[in-house]
Short mmCIF file of C-alpha atoms in Angstrom, two decimals:
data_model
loop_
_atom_site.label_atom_id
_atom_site.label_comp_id
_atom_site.label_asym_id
_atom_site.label_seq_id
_atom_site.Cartn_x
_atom_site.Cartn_y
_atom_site.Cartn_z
CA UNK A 1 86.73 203.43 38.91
CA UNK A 2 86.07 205.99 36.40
CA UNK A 3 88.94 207.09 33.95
CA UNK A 4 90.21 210.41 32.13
CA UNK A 5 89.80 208.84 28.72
CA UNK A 6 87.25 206.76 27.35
CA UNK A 7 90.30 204.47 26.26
CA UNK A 8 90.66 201.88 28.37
CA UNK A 9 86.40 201.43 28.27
CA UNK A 10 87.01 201.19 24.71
CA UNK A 11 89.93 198.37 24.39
CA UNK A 12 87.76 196.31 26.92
CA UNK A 13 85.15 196.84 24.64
CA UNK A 14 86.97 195.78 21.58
CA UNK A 15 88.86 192.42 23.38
CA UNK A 16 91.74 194.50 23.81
CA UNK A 17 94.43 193.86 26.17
CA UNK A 18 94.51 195.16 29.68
CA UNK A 19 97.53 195.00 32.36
CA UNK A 20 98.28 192.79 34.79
CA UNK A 21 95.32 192.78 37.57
CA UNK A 22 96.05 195.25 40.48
CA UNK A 23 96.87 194.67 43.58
CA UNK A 24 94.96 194.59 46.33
CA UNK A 25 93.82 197.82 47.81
CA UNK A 26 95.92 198.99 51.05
CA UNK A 27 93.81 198.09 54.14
CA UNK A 28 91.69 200.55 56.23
CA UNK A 29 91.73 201.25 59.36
CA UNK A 30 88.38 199.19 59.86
CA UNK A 31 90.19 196.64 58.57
CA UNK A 32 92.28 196.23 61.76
CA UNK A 33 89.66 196.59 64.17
CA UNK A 34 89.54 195.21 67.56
CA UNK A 35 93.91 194.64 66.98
CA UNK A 36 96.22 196.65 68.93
CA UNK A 37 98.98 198.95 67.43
CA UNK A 38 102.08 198.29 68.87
CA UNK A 39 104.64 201.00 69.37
CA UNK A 40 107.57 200.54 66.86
CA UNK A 41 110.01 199.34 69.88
CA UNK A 42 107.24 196.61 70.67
CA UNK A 43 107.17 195.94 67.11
CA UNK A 44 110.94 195.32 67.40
CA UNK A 45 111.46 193.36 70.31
CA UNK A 46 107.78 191.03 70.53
CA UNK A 47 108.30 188.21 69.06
CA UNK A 48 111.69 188.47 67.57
CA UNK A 49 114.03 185.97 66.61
CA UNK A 50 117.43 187.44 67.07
CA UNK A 51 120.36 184.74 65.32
CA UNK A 52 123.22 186.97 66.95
CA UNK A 53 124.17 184.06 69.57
CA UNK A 54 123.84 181.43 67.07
CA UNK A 55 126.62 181.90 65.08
CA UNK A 56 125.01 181.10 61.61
CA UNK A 57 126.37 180.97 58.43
CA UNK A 58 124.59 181.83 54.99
CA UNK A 59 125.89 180.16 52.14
CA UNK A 60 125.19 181.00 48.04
CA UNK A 61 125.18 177.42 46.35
CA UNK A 62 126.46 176.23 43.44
CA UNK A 63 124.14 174.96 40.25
CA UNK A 64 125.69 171.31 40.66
CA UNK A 65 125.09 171.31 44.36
CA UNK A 66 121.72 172.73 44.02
CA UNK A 67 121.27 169.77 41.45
CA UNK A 68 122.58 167.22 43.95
CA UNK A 69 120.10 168.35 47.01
CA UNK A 70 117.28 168.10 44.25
CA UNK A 71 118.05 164.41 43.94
CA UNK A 72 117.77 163.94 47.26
CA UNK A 73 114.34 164.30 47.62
CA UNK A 74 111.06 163.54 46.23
CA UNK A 75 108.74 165.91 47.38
CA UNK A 76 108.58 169.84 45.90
CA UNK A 77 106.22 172.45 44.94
CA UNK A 78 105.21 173.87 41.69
CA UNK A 79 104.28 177.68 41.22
CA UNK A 80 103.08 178.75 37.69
CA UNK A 81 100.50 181.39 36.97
CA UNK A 82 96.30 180.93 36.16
CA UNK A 83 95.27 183.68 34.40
CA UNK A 84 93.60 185.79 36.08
CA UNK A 85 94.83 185.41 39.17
CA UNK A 86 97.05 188.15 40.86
CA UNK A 87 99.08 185.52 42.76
CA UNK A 88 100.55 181.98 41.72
CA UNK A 89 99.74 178.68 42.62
CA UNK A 90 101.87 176.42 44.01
CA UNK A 91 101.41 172.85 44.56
CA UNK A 92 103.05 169.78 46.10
CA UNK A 93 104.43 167.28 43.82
CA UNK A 94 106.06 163.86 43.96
CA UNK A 95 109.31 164.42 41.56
CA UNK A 96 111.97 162.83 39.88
CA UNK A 97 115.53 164.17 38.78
CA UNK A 98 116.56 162.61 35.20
CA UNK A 99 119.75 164.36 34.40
CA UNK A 100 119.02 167.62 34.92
CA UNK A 101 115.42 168.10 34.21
CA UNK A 102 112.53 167.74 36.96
CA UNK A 103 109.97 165.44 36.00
CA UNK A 104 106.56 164.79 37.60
CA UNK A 105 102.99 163.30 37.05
CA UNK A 106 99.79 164.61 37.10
CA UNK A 107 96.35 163.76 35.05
CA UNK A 108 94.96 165.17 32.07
CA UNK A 109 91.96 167.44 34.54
CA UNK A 110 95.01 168.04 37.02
CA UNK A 111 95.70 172.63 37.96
CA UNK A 112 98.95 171.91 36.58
CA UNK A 113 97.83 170.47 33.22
CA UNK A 114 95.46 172.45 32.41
CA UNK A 115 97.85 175.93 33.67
CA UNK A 116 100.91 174.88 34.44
CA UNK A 117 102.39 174.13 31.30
CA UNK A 118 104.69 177.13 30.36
CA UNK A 119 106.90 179.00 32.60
CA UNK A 120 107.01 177.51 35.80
CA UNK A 121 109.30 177.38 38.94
CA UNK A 122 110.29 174.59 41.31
CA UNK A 123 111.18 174.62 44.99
CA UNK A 124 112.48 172.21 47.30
CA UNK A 125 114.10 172.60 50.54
CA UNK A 126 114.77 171.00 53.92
CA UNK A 127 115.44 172.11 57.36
CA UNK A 128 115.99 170.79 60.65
CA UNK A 129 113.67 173.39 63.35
CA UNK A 130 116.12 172.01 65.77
CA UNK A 131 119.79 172.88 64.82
CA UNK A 132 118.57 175.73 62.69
CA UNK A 133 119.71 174.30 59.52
CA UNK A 134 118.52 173.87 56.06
CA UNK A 135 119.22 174.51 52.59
CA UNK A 136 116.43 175.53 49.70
CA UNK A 137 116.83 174.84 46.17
CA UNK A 138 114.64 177.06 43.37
CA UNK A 139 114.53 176.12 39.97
CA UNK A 140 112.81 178.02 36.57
CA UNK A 141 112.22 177.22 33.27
CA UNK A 142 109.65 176.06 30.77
CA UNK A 143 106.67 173.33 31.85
CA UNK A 144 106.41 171.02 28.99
CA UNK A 145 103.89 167.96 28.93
CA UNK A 146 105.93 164.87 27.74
CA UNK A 147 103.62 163.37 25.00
CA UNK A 148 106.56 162.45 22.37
CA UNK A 149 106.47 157.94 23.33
CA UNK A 150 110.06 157.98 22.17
CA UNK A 151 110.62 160.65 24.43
CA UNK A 152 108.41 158.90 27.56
CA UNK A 153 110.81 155.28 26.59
CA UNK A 154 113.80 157.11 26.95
CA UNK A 155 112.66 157.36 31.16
CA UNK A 156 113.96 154.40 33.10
CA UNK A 157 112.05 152.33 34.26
CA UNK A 158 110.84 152.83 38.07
CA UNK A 159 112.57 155.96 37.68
CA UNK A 160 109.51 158.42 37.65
CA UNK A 161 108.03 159.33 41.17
CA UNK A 162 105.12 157.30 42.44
CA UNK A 163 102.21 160.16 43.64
CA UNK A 164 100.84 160.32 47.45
CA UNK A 165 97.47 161.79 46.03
CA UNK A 166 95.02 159.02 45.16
CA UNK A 167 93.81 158.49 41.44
CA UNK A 168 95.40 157.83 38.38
CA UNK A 169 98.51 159.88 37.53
CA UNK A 170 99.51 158.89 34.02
CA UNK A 171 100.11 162.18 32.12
CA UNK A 172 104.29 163.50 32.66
CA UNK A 173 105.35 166.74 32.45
CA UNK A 174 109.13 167.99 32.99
CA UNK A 175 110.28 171.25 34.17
CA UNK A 176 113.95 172.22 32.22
CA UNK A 177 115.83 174.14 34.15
CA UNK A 178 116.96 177.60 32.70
CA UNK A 179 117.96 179.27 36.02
CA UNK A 180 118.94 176.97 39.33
CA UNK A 181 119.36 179.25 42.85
CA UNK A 182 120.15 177.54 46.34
CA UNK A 183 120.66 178.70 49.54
CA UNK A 184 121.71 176.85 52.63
CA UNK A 185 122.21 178.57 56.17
CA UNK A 186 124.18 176.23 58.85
CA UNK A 187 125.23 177.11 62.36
CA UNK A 188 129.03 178.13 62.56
#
């Protein structure tokens, strides 16, 4: 893509700074070939799940609540940013709640050592396909690698998560919460 000025060209050429990478480019109608437009009443009515008859109830939760259904599992994922990439990564992790802050394990070549560390957010959730229930807890703050060994004592221990993936886990990072959401939807 050519430009107007020769100043963007120029910043790249100096290690300047350039924006955020751009989206992806809207898709062509070659794209879609071979897949059938559907009329915007199709569009409406194929396929839709409509909650009317179920009665459901959407509910805004509360920080301590949120940091109750966090204890209750051990299982969430972990978005953060590589550079670079127009989209973030997010991983499963075997967790632990200590107080308030998340804490996890991964290994010194581990994604979410080597970009993770930073601002990060945390999601877990649960729902039951059946009775159309569930709740969903997100959590954001700064990624820090624990390396202080006063700091790493201070755990209890047994009380860090043992990981599903194989290999040796023994780095710990800990996600501080700075902002705690939650959502839970429940038939009426």
């Amino acid at each position: 893509m050519t430009s107007s000025s020769g100043a963007d060209e120029s910043a790249r050429g100096r290690g300047g700074v350039t924006g955020a990478p751009a989206p992806p480019a809207p898709r062509s109608s070659s794209d879609l070939a071979g897949t059938e437009q559907l009329s915007e009443d199709t569009e409406l009515l194929v396929g839709a799940d409509i909650a009317e008859s179920m009665d459901s109830s959407f509910t805004v939760l509360e920080r301590e609540t949120c940091l109750n259904l966090l204890a209750t599992r051990e299982i969430g994922r972990v978005a953060f940013t590589i550079e670079g990439d127009a989209a973030p990564t997010v991983l499963p992790v075997n967790y632990s709640l200590l107080n308030d802050t998340i804490v996890f394990r991964s290994n010194l070549a581990g994604t979410v050592m080597r970009h993770g560390r930073g601002y990060a957010a945390f999601e877990v959730d649960h729902f039951d396909h059946e009775r159309f229930e569930g709740w969903s807890v997100l959590v954001s703050g700064r990624c820090r690698w624990i390396r202080d060994t006063g700091e790493l004592s201070r755990i209890p221990q047994g009380r860090l998560a043992k990981p599903w993936a194989a290999g040796e886990r023994d780095q710990v990072l800990k996600i501080v919460p700075s902002r705690i959401s939650g959502r839970r939807i429940a038939r009426g």
